[in-house]
Coordinates of C-alpha atoms and ligand atoms in Angstrom, one line a residue:
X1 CA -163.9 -53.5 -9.3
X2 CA -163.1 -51.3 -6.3
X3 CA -166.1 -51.2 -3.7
X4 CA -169.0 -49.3 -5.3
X5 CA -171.1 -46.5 -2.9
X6 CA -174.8 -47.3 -4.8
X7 CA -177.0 -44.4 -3.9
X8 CA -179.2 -44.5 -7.4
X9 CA -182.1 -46.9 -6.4
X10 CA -184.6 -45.3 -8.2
X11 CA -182.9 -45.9 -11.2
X12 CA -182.4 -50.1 -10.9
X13 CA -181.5 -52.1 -7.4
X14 CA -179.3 -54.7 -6.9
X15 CA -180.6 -58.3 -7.5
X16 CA -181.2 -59.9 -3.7
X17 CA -179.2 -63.5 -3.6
X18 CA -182.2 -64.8 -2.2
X19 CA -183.6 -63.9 -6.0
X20 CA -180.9 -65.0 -7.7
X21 CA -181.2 -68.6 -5.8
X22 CA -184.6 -68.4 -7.0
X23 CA -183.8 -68.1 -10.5
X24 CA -181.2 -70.3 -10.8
X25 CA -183.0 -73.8 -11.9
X26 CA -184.8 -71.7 -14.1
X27 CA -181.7 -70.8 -16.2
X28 CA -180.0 -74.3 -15.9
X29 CA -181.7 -77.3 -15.4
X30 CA -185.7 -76.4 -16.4
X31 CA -185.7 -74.1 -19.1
X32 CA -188.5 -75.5 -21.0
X33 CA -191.4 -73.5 -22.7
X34 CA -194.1 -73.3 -20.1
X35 CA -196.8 -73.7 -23.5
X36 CA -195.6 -77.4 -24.0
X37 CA -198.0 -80.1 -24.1
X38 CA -194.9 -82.6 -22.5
X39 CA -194.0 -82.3 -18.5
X40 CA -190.7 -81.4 -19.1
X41 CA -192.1 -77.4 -20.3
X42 CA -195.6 -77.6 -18.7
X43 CA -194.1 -78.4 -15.1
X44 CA -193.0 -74.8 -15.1
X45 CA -196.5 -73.5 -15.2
X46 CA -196.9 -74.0 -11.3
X47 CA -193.7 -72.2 -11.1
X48 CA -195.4 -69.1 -12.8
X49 CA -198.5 -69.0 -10.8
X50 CA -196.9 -69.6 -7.5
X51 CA -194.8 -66.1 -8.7
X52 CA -198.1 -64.7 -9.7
X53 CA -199.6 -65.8 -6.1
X54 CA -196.8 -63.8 -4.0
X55 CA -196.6 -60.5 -6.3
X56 CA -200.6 -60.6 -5.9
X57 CA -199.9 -60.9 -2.1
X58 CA -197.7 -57.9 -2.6
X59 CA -200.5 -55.9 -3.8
X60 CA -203.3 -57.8 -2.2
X61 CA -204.3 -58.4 -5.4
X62 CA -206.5 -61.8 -6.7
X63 CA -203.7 -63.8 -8.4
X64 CA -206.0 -63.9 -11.8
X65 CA -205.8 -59.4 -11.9
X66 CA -201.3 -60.2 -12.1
X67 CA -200.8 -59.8 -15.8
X68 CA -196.9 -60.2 -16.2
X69 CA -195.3 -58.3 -18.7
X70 CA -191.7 -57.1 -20.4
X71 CA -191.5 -54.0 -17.8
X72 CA -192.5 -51.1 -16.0
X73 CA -192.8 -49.5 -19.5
X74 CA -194.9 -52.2 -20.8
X75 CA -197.2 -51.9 -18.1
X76 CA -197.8 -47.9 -18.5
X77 CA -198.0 -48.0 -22.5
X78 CA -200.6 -50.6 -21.9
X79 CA -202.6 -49.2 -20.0
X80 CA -203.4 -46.1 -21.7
X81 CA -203.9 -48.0 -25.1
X82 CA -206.1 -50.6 -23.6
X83 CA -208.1 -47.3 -22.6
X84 CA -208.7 -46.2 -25.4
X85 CA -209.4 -49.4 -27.3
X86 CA -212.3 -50.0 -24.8
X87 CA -213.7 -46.9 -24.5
X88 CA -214.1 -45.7 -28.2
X89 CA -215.2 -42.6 -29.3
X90 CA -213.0 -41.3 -25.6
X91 CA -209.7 -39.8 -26.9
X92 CA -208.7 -37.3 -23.6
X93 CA -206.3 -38.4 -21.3
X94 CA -205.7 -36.5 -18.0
X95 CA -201.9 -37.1 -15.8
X96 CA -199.4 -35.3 -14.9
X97 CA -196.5 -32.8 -15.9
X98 CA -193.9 -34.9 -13.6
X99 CA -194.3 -38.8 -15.0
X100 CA -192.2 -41.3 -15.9
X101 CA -191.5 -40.4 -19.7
X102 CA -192.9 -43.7 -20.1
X103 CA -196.3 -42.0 -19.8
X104 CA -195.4 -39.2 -20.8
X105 CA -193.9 -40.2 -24.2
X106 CA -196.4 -42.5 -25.0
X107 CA -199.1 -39.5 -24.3
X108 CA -197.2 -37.4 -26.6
X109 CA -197.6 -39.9 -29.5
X110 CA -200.9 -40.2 -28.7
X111 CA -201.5 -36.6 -29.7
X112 CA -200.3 -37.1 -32.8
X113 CA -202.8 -39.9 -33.0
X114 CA -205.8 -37.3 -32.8
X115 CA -206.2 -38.0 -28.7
X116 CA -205.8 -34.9 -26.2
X117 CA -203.7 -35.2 -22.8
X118 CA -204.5 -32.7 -19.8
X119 CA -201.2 -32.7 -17.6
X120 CA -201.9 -31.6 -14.7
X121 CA -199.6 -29.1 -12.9
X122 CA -198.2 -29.6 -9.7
X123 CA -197.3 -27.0 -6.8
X124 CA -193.9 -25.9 -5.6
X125 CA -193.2 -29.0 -3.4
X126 CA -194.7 -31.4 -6.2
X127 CA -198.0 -31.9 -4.9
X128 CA -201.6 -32.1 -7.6
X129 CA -204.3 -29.7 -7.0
X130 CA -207.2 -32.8 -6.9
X131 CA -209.9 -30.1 -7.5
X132 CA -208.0 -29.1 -10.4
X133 CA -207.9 -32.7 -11.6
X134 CA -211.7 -33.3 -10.7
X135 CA -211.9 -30.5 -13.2
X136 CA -210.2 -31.8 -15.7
X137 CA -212.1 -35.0 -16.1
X138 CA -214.6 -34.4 -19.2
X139 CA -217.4 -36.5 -20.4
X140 CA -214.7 -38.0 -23.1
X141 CA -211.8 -38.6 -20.3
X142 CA -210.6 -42.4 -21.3
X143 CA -208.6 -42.5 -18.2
X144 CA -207.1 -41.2 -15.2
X145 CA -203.3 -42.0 -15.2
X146 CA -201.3 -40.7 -12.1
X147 CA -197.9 -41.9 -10.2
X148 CA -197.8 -43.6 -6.9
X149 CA -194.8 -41.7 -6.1
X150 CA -192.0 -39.4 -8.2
X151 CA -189.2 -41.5 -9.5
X152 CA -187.0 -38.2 -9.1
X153 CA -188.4 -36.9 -6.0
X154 CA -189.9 -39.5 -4.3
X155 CA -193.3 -37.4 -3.6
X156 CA -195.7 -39.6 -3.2
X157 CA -199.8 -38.8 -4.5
X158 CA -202.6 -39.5 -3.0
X159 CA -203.9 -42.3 -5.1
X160 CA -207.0 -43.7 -2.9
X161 CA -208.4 -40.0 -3.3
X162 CA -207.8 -39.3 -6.7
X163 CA -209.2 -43.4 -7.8
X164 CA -212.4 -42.1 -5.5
X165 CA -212.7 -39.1 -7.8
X166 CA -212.3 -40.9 -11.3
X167 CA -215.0 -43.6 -9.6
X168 CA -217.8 -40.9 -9.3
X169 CA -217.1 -39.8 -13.0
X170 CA -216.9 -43.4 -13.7
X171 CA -213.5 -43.0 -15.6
X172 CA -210.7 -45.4 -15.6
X173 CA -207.5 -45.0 -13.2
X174 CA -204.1 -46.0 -13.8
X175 CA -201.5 -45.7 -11.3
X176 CA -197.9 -45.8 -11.8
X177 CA -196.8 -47.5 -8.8
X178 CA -193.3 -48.6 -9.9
X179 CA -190.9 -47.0 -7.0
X180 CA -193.4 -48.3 -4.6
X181 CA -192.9 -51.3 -3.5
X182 CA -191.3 -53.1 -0.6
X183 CA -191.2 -49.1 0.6
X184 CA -195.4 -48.0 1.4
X185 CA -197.9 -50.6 1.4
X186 CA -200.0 -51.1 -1.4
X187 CA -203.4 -52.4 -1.5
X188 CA -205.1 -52.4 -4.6
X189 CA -208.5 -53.1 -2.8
X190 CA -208.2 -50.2 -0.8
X191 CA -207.3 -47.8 -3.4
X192 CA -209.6 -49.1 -5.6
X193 CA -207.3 -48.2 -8.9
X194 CA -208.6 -50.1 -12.1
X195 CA -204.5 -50.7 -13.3
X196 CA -201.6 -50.9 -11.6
X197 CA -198.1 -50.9 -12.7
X198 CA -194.5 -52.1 -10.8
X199 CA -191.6 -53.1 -12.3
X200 CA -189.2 -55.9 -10.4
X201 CA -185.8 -54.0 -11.2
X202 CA -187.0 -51.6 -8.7
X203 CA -187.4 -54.1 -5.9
X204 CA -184.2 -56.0 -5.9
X205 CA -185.2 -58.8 -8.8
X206 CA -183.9 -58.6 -12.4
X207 CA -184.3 -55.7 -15.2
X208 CA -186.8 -56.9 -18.0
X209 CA -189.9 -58.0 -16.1
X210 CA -192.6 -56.5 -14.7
X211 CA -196.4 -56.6 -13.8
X212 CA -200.1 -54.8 -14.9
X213 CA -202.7 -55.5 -11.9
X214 CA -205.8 -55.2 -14.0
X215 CA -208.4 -55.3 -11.6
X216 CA -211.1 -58.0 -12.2
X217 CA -213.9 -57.4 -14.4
X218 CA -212.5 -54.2 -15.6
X219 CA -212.4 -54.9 -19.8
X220 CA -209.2 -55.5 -21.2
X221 CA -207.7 -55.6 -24.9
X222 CA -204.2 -56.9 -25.2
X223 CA -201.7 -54.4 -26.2
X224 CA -198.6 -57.3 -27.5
X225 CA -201.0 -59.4 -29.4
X226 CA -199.1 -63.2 -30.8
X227 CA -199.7 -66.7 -28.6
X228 CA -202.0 -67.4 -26.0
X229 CA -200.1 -66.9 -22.9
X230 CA -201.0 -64.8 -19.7
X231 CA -204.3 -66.3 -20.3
X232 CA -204.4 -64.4 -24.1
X233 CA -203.9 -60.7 -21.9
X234 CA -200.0 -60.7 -22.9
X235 CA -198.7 -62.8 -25.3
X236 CA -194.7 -63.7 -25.9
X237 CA -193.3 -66.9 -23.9
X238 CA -192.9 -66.2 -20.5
X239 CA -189.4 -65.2 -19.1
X240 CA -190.2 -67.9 -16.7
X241 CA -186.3 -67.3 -14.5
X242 CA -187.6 -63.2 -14.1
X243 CA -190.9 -64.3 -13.3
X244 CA -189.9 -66.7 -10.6
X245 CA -187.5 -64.2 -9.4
X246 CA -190.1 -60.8 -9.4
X247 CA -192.4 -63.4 -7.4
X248 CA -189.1 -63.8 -4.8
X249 CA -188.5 -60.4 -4.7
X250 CA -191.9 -59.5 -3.9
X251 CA -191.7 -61.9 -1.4
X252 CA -188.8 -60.3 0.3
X253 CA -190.3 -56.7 0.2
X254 CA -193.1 -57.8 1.8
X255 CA -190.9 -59.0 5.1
X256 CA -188.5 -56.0 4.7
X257 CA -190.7 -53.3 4.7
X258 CA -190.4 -52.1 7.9
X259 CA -187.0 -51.9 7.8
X260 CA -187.3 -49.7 5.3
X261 CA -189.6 -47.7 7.0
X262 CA -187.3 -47.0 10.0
X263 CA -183.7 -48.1 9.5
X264 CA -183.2 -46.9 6.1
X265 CA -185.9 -44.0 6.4
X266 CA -183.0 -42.9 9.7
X267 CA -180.7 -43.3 7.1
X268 CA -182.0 -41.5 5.2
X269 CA -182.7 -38.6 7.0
X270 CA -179.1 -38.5 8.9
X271 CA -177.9 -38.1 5.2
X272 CA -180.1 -35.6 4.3
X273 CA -180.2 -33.3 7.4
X274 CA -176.2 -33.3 7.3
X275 CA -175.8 -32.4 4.0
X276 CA -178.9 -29.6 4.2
X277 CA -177.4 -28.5 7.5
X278 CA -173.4 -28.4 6.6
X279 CA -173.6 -27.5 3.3
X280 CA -174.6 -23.9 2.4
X281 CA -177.0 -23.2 -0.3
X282 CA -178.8 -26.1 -0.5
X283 CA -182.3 -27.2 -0.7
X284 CA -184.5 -30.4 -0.5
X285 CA -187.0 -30.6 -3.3
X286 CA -190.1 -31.9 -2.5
X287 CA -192.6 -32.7 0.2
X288 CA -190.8 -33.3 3.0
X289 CA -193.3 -35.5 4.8
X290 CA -195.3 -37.4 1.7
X291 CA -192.0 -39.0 0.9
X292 CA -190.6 -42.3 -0.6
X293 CA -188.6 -43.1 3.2
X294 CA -185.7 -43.8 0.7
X295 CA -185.5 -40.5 -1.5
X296 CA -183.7 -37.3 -0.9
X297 CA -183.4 -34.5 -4.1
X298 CA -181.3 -31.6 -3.0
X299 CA -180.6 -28.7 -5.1
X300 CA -176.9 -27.3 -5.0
X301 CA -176.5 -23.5 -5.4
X302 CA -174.0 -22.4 -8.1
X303 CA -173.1 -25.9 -9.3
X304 CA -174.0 -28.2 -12.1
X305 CA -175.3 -31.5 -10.7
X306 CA -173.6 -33.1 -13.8
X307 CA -170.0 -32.2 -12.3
X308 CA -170.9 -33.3 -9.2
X309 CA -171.8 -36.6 -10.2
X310 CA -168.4 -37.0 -12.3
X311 CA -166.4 -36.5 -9.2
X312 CA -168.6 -38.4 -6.9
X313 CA -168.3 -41.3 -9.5
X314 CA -164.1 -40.7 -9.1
X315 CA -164.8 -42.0 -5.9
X316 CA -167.4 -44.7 -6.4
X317 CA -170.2 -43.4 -4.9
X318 CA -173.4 -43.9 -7.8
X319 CA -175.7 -41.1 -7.8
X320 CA -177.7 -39.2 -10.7
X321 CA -179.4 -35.8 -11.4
X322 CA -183.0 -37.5 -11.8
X323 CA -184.5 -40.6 -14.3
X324 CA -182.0 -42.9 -15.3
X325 CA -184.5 -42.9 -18.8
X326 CA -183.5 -39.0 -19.5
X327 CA -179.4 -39.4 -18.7
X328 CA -177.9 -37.7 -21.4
X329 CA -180.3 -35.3 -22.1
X330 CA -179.2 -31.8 -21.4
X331 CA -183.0 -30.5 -21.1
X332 CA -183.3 -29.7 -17.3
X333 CA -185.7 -32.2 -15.3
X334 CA -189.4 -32.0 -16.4
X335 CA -189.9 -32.8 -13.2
X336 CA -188.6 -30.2 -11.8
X337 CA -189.3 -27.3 -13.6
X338 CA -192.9 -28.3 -13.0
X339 CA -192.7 -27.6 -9.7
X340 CA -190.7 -24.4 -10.5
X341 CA -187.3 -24.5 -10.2
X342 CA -185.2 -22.4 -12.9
X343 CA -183.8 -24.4 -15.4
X344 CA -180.1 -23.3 -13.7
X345 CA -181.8 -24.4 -10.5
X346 CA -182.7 -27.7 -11.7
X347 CA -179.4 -28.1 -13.3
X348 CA -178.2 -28.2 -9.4
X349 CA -180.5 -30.8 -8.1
X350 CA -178.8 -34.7 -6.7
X351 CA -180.7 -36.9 -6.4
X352 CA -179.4 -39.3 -3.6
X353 CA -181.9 -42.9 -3.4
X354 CA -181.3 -45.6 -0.9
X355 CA -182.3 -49.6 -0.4
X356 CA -182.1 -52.0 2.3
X357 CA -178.2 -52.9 1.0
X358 CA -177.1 -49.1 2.2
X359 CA -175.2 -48.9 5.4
X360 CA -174.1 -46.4 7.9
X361 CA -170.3 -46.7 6.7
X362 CA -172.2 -45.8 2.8
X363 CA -173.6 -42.9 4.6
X364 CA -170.6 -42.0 6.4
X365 CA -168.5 -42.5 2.8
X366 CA -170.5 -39.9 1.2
X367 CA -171.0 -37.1 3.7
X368 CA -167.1 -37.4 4.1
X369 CA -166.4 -36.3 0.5
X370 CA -169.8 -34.2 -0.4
X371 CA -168.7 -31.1 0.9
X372 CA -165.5 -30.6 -0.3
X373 CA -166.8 -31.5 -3.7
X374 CA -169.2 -28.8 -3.6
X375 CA -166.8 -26.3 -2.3
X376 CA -164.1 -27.1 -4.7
X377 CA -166.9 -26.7 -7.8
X378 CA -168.3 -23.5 -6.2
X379 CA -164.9 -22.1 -5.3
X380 CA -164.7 -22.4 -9.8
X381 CA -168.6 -22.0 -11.0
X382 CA -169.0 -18.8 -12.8
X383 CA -172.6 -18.9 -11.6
X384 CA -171.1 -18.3 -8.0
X385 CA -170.3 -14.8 -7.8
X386 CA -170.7 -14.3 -4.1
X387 CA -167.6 -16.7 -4.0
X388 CA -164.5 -14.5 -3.4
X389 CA -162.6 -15.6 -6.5
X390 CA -165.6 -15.0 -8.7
X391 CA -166.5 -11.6 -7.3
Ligands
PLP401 N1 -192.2 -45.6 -14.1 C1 -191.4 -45.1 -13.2 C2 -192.0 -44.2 -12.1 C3 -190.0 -45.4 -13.2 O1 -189.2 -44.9 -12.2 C4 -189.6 -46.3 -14.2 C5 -188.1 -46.6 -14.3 O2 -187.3 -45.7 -14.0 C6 -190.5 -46.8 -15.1 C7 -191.8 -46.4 -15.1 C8 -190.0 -47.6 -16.2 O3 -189.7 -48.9 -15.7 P1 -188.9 -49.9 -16.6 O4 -187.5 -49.5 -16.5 O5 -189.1 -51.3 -16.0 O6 -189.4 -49.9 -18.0

């Protein structure tokens, strides 16, 4: 395959080599059942809690609160179910319009289920209201369950605030902290969040594994119920190659985050301020300055972001109009209708994310063939009838 332009990681990132090295015994040589009473499976046990040791680090978590599990999904449906298990007779639920639709599918089936869910709206530049969410917080509030930062936007909330607000009502708080990592520090101690999710796709280690922190003390009720393992929190044998690799790859982010926070941030911003300035018509979405250092969401007048991404893709660059989870679904981003934008507006929007793998020459790549994309579309939209063909 022809050299491949990857600006889509918010929707999966490549697997580091260092991780795959990792892996590799894992998926050859010892691939044993960790539960085995003979050395052969029960060897790999070490190999597990030495993973479990760095992706705590990661978070500056205890290594006993790292509850692996099947992925970033996992970790959000079980969160708001153990919620409710422990806290019977509490059936609300308050988040926001703009998650993951792994929360917010899993709160829409819970309404079915007799519980009610508060989504909180956010402003123009996707930012919560936390008085509003103070508000919202009722006597039967189960838990609090807010993003770290915007899969599609890259905004990122102000968790430590909002976990101090659920503290004083003494409700639970969930956050969603999957496009986090390796990007802004997290410190679960500091924010003082009850649950935390991440997912290691996102963070350059393989799709299919992920992580609750449940922070220590808080009560717990497993969600996949079966064998013993995870110390009886998650059962399922352990997908010990993934596990070894998420604990590599949180390693790695760890040691590259400031690169991320100044060479791909400059990146970043050199692709952003050249399209925004070049191109007429366009728009970032979002907070500019509480911002992944990675993400850029532009709206393009008069186009569909659709087409654009079909003859971007002719060219090998990857890019998408928002969640990799909703491709294919011609609704407009949730997303970003809550924060405003016209459903022909949020039609428009590109959503351009970057990793430590992206180079100068990607950025160079794109911003050679972006604008005569858009001009070729526009100089054919319908929607553009300032456009001297259309008039
Ligand atoms: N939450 C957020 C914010 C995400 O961006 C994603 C993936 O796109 C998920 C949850 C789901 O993670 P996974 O793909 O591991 O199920």
């Amino acid at each position: 395959m022809s050299k491949v332009y990857y600006f889509d990681n918010n929707a999966t990132t490549r697997v580091a080599p260092e991780v795959v090295e990792a892996m590799v015994p894992f998926l050859s040589e010892l691939w044993g059942n960790p539960s085995s009473a003979y050395q052969f499976g029960s060897q790999l046990g070490k190999h597990i809690e030495n993973a479990r040791a760095k992706a705590a680090a990661l978070i500056n978590a205890e290594p006993k609160e790292i509850t692996f599990t099947s992925c970033g999904t996992e970790s959000d449906n079980t969160a708001l179910q153990n919620a409710l298990v422990v806290n019977p007779g509490k059936r609300h639920i308050v988040t926001t319009g703009v998650e993951h639709s792994a929360i917010i599918n899993q709160c829409e089936f819970l309404k079915t289920q007799g519980c009610e869910v508060t989504f909180l709206p956010v402003d123009s530049q996707g930012r919560l209201d936390l008085h509003l969410l103070e508000r919202s917080i009722r006597p039967d509030t189960a838990i609090v369950s807010v993003m770290f930062a915007n899969n599609e936007t890259g905004v990122i909330f102000p968790i430590k605030e909002i976990a101090a607000i659920c503290r004083s009502q003494k409700v639970l708080v969930h956050t969603d902290a999957t496009q986090v990592p390796g990007k802004v520090k997290i410190d679960v101690k500091d924010l003082d969040v009850d649950f935390l999710t991440l997912s290691a796709h996102k963070f350059h280690a393989p799709k299919g594994i992920g992580l609750l922190y449940i922070k220590r003390r808080v009560k717990f009720q497993p969600y996949i119920m079966g064998g013993h393992q995870e110390r009886g929190r998650r059962a399922g044998t352990e997908n010990v190659a993934s596990i070894v690799g998420l604990g590599r790859a949180a390693e790695l982010a760890v040691e590259h985050i400031n690169d991320e926070n100044t060479r791909v941030r400059a990146l970043r911003d050199r692709m952003e301020e050249t399209i925004l300035h070049t191109i007429p018509d366009t728009l970032l979405i979002g907070a500019k300055e509480e911002r992944l250092p990675n993400t850029s969401n532009i709206g393009f007048q008069y186009v569909e972001a659709e087409a654009i991404l079909m003859l971007l893709d002719q060219l090998g660059i990857c890019a998408s109009s928002g969640s990799a989870c909703t491709t294919g679904s011609l609704a407009p981003s949730h997303v970003l209708t809550a924060m405003g934008l016209t459903p022909m507006q949020a039609r428009g929007c590109v959503r351009l994310s970057l990793s430590r793998y992206n180079t100068e020459e990607d950025i160079d790549y794109l911003l050679a063939h972006l604008p005569g994309i858009i001009s070729r579309l526009r100089s054919i939209s319908p929607l553009n009838t300032a456009h001297p063909d259309n008039a």
